[in-house]
PDB file of C-alpha atoms in Angstrom:
ATOM      1  CA  UNK M   1     118.654  84.281 114.641  1.00  0.00           C
ATOM      2  CA  UNK M   2     116.779  81.869 116.850  1.00  0.00           C
ATOM      3  CA  UNK M   3     112.998  81.645 116.748  1.00  0.00           C
ATOM      4  CA  UNK M   4     112.389  83.136 120.244  1.00  0.00           C
ATOM      5  CA  UNK M   5     114.331  86.293 119.314  1.00  0.00           C
ATOM      6  CA  UNK M   6     112.368  86.651 116.067  1.00  0.00           C
ATOM      7  CA  UNK M   7     109.124  86.125 117.966  1.00  0.00           C
ATOM      8  CA  UNK M   8     110.129  88.858 120.440  1.00  0.00           C
ATOM      9  CA  UNK M   9     110.686  91.232 117.519  1.00  0.00           C
ATOM     10  CA  UNK M  10     107.462  90.235 115.763  1.00  0.00           C
ATOM     11  CA  UNK M  11     105.417  90.552 118.974  1.00  0.00           C
ATOM     12  CA  UNK M  12     106.406  94.238 119.079  1.00  0.00           C
ATOM     13  CA  UNK M  13     105.063  94.937 115.565  1.00  0.00           C
ATOM     14  CA  UNK M  14     101.549  96.367 115.748  1.00  0.00           C
ATOM     15  CA  UNK M  15      98.887  95.850 113.059  1.00  0.00           C
ATOM     16  CA  UNK M  16      96.962  98.996 112.102  1.00  0.00           C
ATOM     17  CA  UNK M  17      93.966  98.186 109.873  1.00  0.00           C
ATOM     18  CA  UNK M  18      92.880 100.488 107.046  1.00  0.00           C
ATOM     19  CA  UNK M  19      96.007 102.654 107.102  1.00  0.00           C
ATOM     20  CA  UNK M  20      97.014 104.585 105.034  1.00  0.00           C
ATOM     21  CA  UNK M  21      93.984 103.577 102.947  1.00  0.00           C
ATOM     22  CA  UNK M  22      90.996 101.248 103.479  1.00  0.00           C
ATOM     23  CA  UNK M  23      91.948  97.613 102.982  1.00  0.00           C
ATOM     24  CA  UNK M  24      95.635  98.076 103.902  1.00  0.00           C
ATOM     25  CA  UNK M  25      97.005  96.375 107.037  1.00  0.00           C
ATOM     26  CA  UNK M  26      99.872  98.648 108.110  1.00  0.00           C
ATOM     27  CA  UNK M  27     102.734  97.082 110.079  1.00  0.00           C
ATOM     28  CA  UNK M  28     103.723  99.599 112.775  1.00  0.00           C
ATOM     29  CA  UNK M  29     107.321  98.966 113.805  1.00  0.00           C
ATOM     30  CA  UNK M  30     107.585 101.840 116.289  1.00  0.00           C
ATOM     31  CA  UNK M  31     107.010  99.653 119.405  1.00  0.00           C
ATOM     32  CA  UNK M  32     109.900  97.407 118.276  1.00  0.00           C
ATOM     33  CA  UNK M  33     112.113 100.437 117.626  1.00  0.00           C
ATOM     34  CA  UNK M  34     111.384 101.721 121.148  1.00  0.00           C
ATOM     35  CA  UNK M  35     112.644  98.483 122.700  1.00  0.00           C
ATOM     36  CA  UNK M  36     116.469  98.686 122.713  1.00  0.00           C
ATOM     37  CA  UNK M  37     117.012  94.924 122.977  1.00  0.00           C
ATOM     38  CA  UNK M  38     114.534  94.070 120.217  1.00  0.00           C
ATOM     39  CA  UNK M  39     115.870  96.796 117.916  1.00  0.00           C
ATOM     40  CA  UNK M  40     119.446  95.628 118.506  1.00  0.00           C
ATOM     41  CA  UNK M  41     118.496  92.017 117.812  1.00  0.00           C
ATOM     42  CA  UNK M  42     116.705  93.125 114.653  1.00  0.00           C
ATOM     43  CA  UNK M  43     119.784  94.987 113.352  1.00  0.00           C
ATOM     44  CA  UNK M  44     122.044  92.030 114.198  1.00  0.00           C
ATOM     45  CA  UNK M  45     119.747  89.671 112.294  1.00  0.00           C
ATOM     46  CA  UNK M  46     119.472  92.023 109.297  1.00  0.00           C
ATOM     47  CA  UNK M  47     123.271  92.291 109.106  1.00  0.00           C
ATOM     48  CA  UNK M  48     124.047  88.591 109.589  1.00  0.00           C
ATOM     49  CA  UNK M  49     123.930  87.546 105.896  1.00  0.00           C
ATOM     50  CA  UNK M  50     126.198  90.413 104.806  1.00  0.00           C
ATOM     51  CA  UNK M  51     129.210  90.223 107.137  1.00  0.00           C
ATOM     52  CA  UNK M  52     132.466  89.606 105.303  1.00  0.00           C
ATOM     53  CA  UNK M  53     131.065  90.353 101.839  1.00  0.00           C
ATOM     54  CA  UNK M  54     132.770  93.713 101.342  1.00  0.00           C
ATOM     55  CA  UNK M  55     129.620  95.810 101.493  1.00  0.00           C
ATOM     56  CA  UNK M  56     130.543  99.399 100.635  1.00  0.00           C
ATOM     57  CA  UNK M  57     127.120 100.973 101.082  1.00  0.00           C
ATOM     58  CA  UNK M  58     123.713 100.249 102.535  1.00  0.00           C
ATOM     59  CA  UNK M  59     120.896 101.918 100.595  1.00  0.00           C
ATOM     60  CA  UNK M  60     117.887 102.559 102.833  1.00  0.00           C
ATOM     61  CA  UNK M  61     114.509 103.268 101.265  1.00  0.00           C
ATOM     62  CA  UNK M  62     112.554 106.294 102.540  1.00  0.00           C
ATOM     63  CA  UNK M  63     111.484 106.518 105.176  1.00  0.00           C
ATOM     64  CA  UNK M  64     111.523 103.583 107.563  1.00  0.00           C
ATOM     65  CA  UNK M  65     114.308 101.945 105.567  1.00  0.00           C
ATOM     66  CA  UNK M  66     116.480 104.862 106.729  1.00  0.00           C
ATOM     67  CA  UNK M  67     116.206 103.650 110.324  1.00  0.00           C
ATOM     68  CA  UNK M  68     117.359 100.131 109.564  1.00  0.00           C
ATOM     69  CA  UNK M  69     119.766 101.070 106.786  1.00  0.00           C
ATOM     70  CA  UNK M  70     121.705 103.616 108.829  1.00  0.00           C
ATOM     71  CA  UNK M  71     122.073 101.247 111.785  1.00  0.00           C
ATOM     72  CA  UNK M  72     123.111  98.427 109.460  1.00  0.00           C
ATOM     73  CA  UNK M  73     125.655 100.625 107.688  1.00  0.00           C
ATOM     74  CA  UNK M  74     127.294 101.400 111.020  1.00  0.00           C
ATOM     75  CA  UNK M  75     127.345  97.733 112.038  1.00  0.00           C
ATOM     76  CA  UNK M  76     128.758  96.666 108.645  1.00  0.00           C
ATOM     77  CA  UNK M  77     131.290  99.532 108.578  1.00  0.00           C
ATOM     78  CA  UNK M  78     129.781 100.740 105.314  1.00  0.00           C
ATOM     79  CA  UNK M  79     128.401 104.022 104.053  1.00  0.00           C
ATOM     80  CA  UNK M  80     124.713 104.851 104.123  1.00  0.00           C
ATOM     81  CA  UNK M  81     122.914 106.109 101.008  1.00  0.00           C
ATOM     82  CA  UNK M  82     119.291 107.269 101.261  1.00  0.00           C
ATOM     83  CA  UNK M  83     116.908 106.365  98.439  1.00  0.00           C
ATOM     84  CA  UNK M  84     114.442 109.253  98.565  1.00  0.00           C
ATOM     85  CA  UNK M  85     110.948 110.076  97.376  1.00  0.00           C
ATOM     86  CA  UNK M  86     110.705 112.543  94.484  1.00  0.00           C
ATOM     87  CA  UNK M  87     111.871 116.100  95.047  1.00  0.00           C
ATOM     88  CA  UNK M  88     113.816 115.490  98.283  1.00  0.00           C
ATOM     89  CA  UNK M  89     117.377 115.415  96.875  1.00  0.00           C
ATOM     90  CA  UNK M  90     119.336 118.219  95.225  1.00  0.00           C
ATOM     91  CA  UNK M  91     120.398 117.648  91.614  1.00  0.00           C
ATOM     92  CA  UNK M  92     121.879 115.840  89.890  1.00  0.00           C
ATOM     93  CA  UNK M  93     119.684 112.819  90.542  1.00  0.00           C
ATOM     94  CA  UNK M  94     118.265 109.814  88.714  1.00  0.00           C
ATOM     95  CA  UNK M  95     114.901 108.281  89.511  1.00  0.00           C
ATOM     96  CA  UNK M  96     112.487 105.487  88.742  1.00  0.00           C
ATOM     97  CA  UNK M  97     108.710 105.385  88.887  1.00  0.00           C
ATOM     98  CA  UNK M  98     107.092 102.288  90.382  1.00  0.00           C
ATOM     99  CA  UNK M  99     103.776 100.842  91.523  1.00  0.00           C
ATOM    100  CA  UNK M 100     102.740 100.407  95.149  1.00  0.00           C
ATOM    101  CA  UNK M 101     100.113  98.256  96.828  1.00  0.00           C
ATOM    102  CA  UNK M 102      97.922 101.374  96.906  1.00  0.00           C
ATOM    103  CA  UNK M 103      99.198 103.699  94.122  1.00  0.00           C
ATOM    104  CA  UNK M 104     102.326 104.920  92.344  1.00  0.00           C
ATOM    105  CA  UNK M 105     105.468 106.696  93.504  1.00  0.00           C
ATOM    106  CA  UNK M 106     108.992 107.696  92.470  1.00  0.00           C
ATOM    107  CA  UNK M 107     112.314 106.888  94.102  1.00  0.00           C
ATOM    108  CA  UNK M 108     115.491 108.923  93.501  1.00  0.00           C
ATOM    109  CA  UNK M 109     119.219 108.798  94.250  1.00  0.00           C
ATOM    110  CA  UNK M 110     122.021 111.310  93.841  1.00  0.00           C
ATOM    111  CA  UNK M 111     124.124 110.506  90.775  1.00  0.00           C
ATOM    112  CA  UNK M 112     127.347 110.634  92.799  1.00  0.00           C
ATOM    113  CA  UNK M 113     126.092 108.640  95.794  1.00  0.00           C
ATOM    114  CA  UNK M 114     127.619 105.315  94.674  1.00  0.00           C
ATOM    115  CA  UNK M 115     130.699 104.324  92.712  1.00  0.00           C
ATOM    116  CA  UNK M 116     130.661 101.927  89.761  1.00  0.00           C
ATOM    117  CA  UNK M 117     131.293  98.409  91.042  1.00  0.00           C
ATOM    118  CA  UNK M 118     130.585  99.332  94.681  1.00  0.00           C
ATOM    119  CA  UNK M 119     128.979  96.429  96.566  1.00  0.00           C
ATOM    120  CA  UNK M 120     125.583  97.490  97.903  1.00  0.00           C
ATOM    121  CA  UNK M 121     122.621  96.078  99.803  1.00  0.00           C
ATOM    122  CA  UNK M 122     119.123  97.584  99.623  1.00  0.00           C
ATOM    123  CA  UNK M 123     117.104  97.751 102.852  1.00  0.00           C
ATOM    124  CA  UNK M 124     113.496  98.472 103.751  1.00  0.00           C
ATOM    125  CA  UNK M 125     111.158  97.688 106.620  1.00  0.00           C
ATOM    126  CA  UNK M 126     108.371  95.812 104.808  1.00  0.00           C
ATOM    127  CA  UNK M 127     108.207  93.910 101.528  1.00  0.00           C
ATOM    128  CA  UNK M 128     104.628  94.136 100.264  1.00  0.00           C
ATOM    129  CA  UNK M 129     104.088  94.031  96.488  1.00  0.00           C
ATOM    130  CA  UNK M 130     107.811  94.479  95.809  1.00  0.00           C
ATOM    131  CA  UNK M 131     107.667  97.649  93.726  1.00  0.00           C
ATOM    132  CA  UNK M 132     109.653  99.842  96.102  1.00  0.00           C
ATOM    133  CA  UNK M 133     112.436  97.317  96.700  1.00  0.00           C
ATOM    134  CA  UNK M 134     112.730  96.587  92.984  1.00  0.00           C
ATOM    135  CA  UNK M 135     112.883 100.340  92.256  1.00  0.00           C
ATOM    136  CA  UNK M 136     115.734 100.593  94.761  1.00  0.00           C
ATOM    137  CA  UNK M 137     117.596  97.783  93.016  1.00  0.00           C
ATOM    138  CA  UNK M 138     117.137  99.451  89.630  1.00  0.00           C
ATOM    139  CA  UNK M 139     118.432 102.797  90.946  1.00  0.00           C
ATOM    140  CA  UNK M 140     121.573 101.230  92.396  1.00  0.00           C
ATOM    141  CA  UNK M 141     122.269  99.372  89.160  1.00  0.00           C
ATOM    142  CA  UNK M 142     121.740 102.554  87.127  1.00  0.00           C
ATOM    143  CA  UNK M 143     124.745 104.032  88.882  1.00  0.00           C
ATOM    144  CA  UNK M 144     126.820 100.965  88.016  1.00  0.00           C
ATOM    145  CA  UNK M 145     127.010  99.626  91.566  1.00  0.00           C
ATOM    146  CA  UNK M 146     126.617  95.920  92.290  1.00  0.00           C
ATOM    147  CA  UNK M 147     123.507  94.866  94.197  1.00  0.00           C
ATOM    148  CA  UNK M 148     124.729  92.112  96.504  1.00  0.00           C
ATOM    149  CA  UNK M 149     121.234  91.616  97.925  1.00  0.00           C
ATOM    150  CA  UNK M 150     118.408  93.058  99.973  1.00  0.00           C
ATOM    151  CA  UNK M 151     117.048  92.796 103.508  1.00  0.00           C
ATOM    152  CA  UNK M 152     113.629  93.550 104.950  1.00  0.00           C
ATOM    153  CA  UNK M 153     112.277  93.139 108.445  1.00  0.00           C
ATOM    154  CA  UNK M 154     108.814  91.894 107.410  1.00  0.00           C
ATOM    155  CA  UNK M 155     107.648  90.166 104.238  1.00  0.00           C
ATOM    156  CA  UNK M 156     103.912  90.121 103.579  1.00  0.00           C
ATOM    157  CA  UNK M 157     104.039  86.743 101.858  1.00  0.00           C
ATOM    158  CA  UNK M 158     100.444  86.812 100.612  1.00  0.00           C
ATOM    159  CA  UNK M 159     101.252  89.773  98.334  1.00  0.00           C
ATOM    160  CA  UNK M 160     104.016  87.857  96.490  1.00  0.00           C
ATOM    161  CA  UNK M 161     106.374  90.848  96.359  1.00  0.00           C
ATOM    162  CA  UNK M 162     109.414  88.559  96.307  1.00  0.00           C
ATOM    163  CA  UNK M 163     108.498  87.591  92.733  1.00  0.00           C
ATOM    164  CA  UNK M 164     109.337  91.152  91.588  1.00  0.00           C
ATOM    165  CA  UNK M 165     112.891  90.969  92.988  1.00  0.00           C
ATOM    166  CA  UNK M 166     114.916  90.192  89.880  1.00  0.00           C
ATOM    167  CA  UNK M 167     118.416  88.908  89.372  1.00  0.00           C
ATOM    168  CA  UNK M 168     120.583  86.493  91.314  1.00  0.00           C
ATOM    169  CA  UNK M 169     121.110  88.649  94.431  1.00  0.00           C
ATOM    170  CA  UNK M 170     119.422  87.153  97.515  1.00  0.00           C
ATOM    171  CA  UNK M 171     116.533  88.792  99.321  1.00  0.00           C
ATOM    172  CA  UNK M 172     116.454  88.142 103.090  1.00  0.00           C
ATOM    173  CA  UNK M 173     113.355  88.701 105.240  1.00  0.00           C
ATOM    174  CA  UNK M 174     113.441  88.293 109.008  1.00  0.00           C
ATOM    175  CA  UNK M 175     109.732  87.632 109.421  1.00  0.00           C
ATOM    176  CA  UNK M 176     107.139  86.359 106.957  1.00  0.00           C
ATOM    177  CA  UNK M 177     103.475  86.908 107.670  1.00  0.00           C
TER     178      UNK M 177
END
């Protein structure tokens, strides 16, 4: 994607200081989502690295990853699998606990959501400290699926979350800030 299109997307992301806790700079994507052209350009850019790679499923991380993941799944002609917070999926499930920038959480997936060997990408809106994205990768691998890579809209580069992304699969970020 060309720089002006990325700038148009980034200009529609609003900074909200001290949310959800003091010291956190929240990246509000809702103005970008409300702009049809910017949202479409964002989905096109998120999908670009994955065309032609036989992606069988896009795993979107709760909750804003659902927005991007579902749209990407449609564009890539793949299934969509939600990676949910604890207690939101019916059994049987598997889960992993992980650390956040401001606490701890748990991510879960249905045990029959992916097939062994299925080619999968993991998607979220923001890469901060990397715990959530890495938890998503671990969940997918637990079911025997192949993590082809990950995509995020925004990478908070100062938090070095990319360092937690393990393995050879690429991690693509549209915007670094």
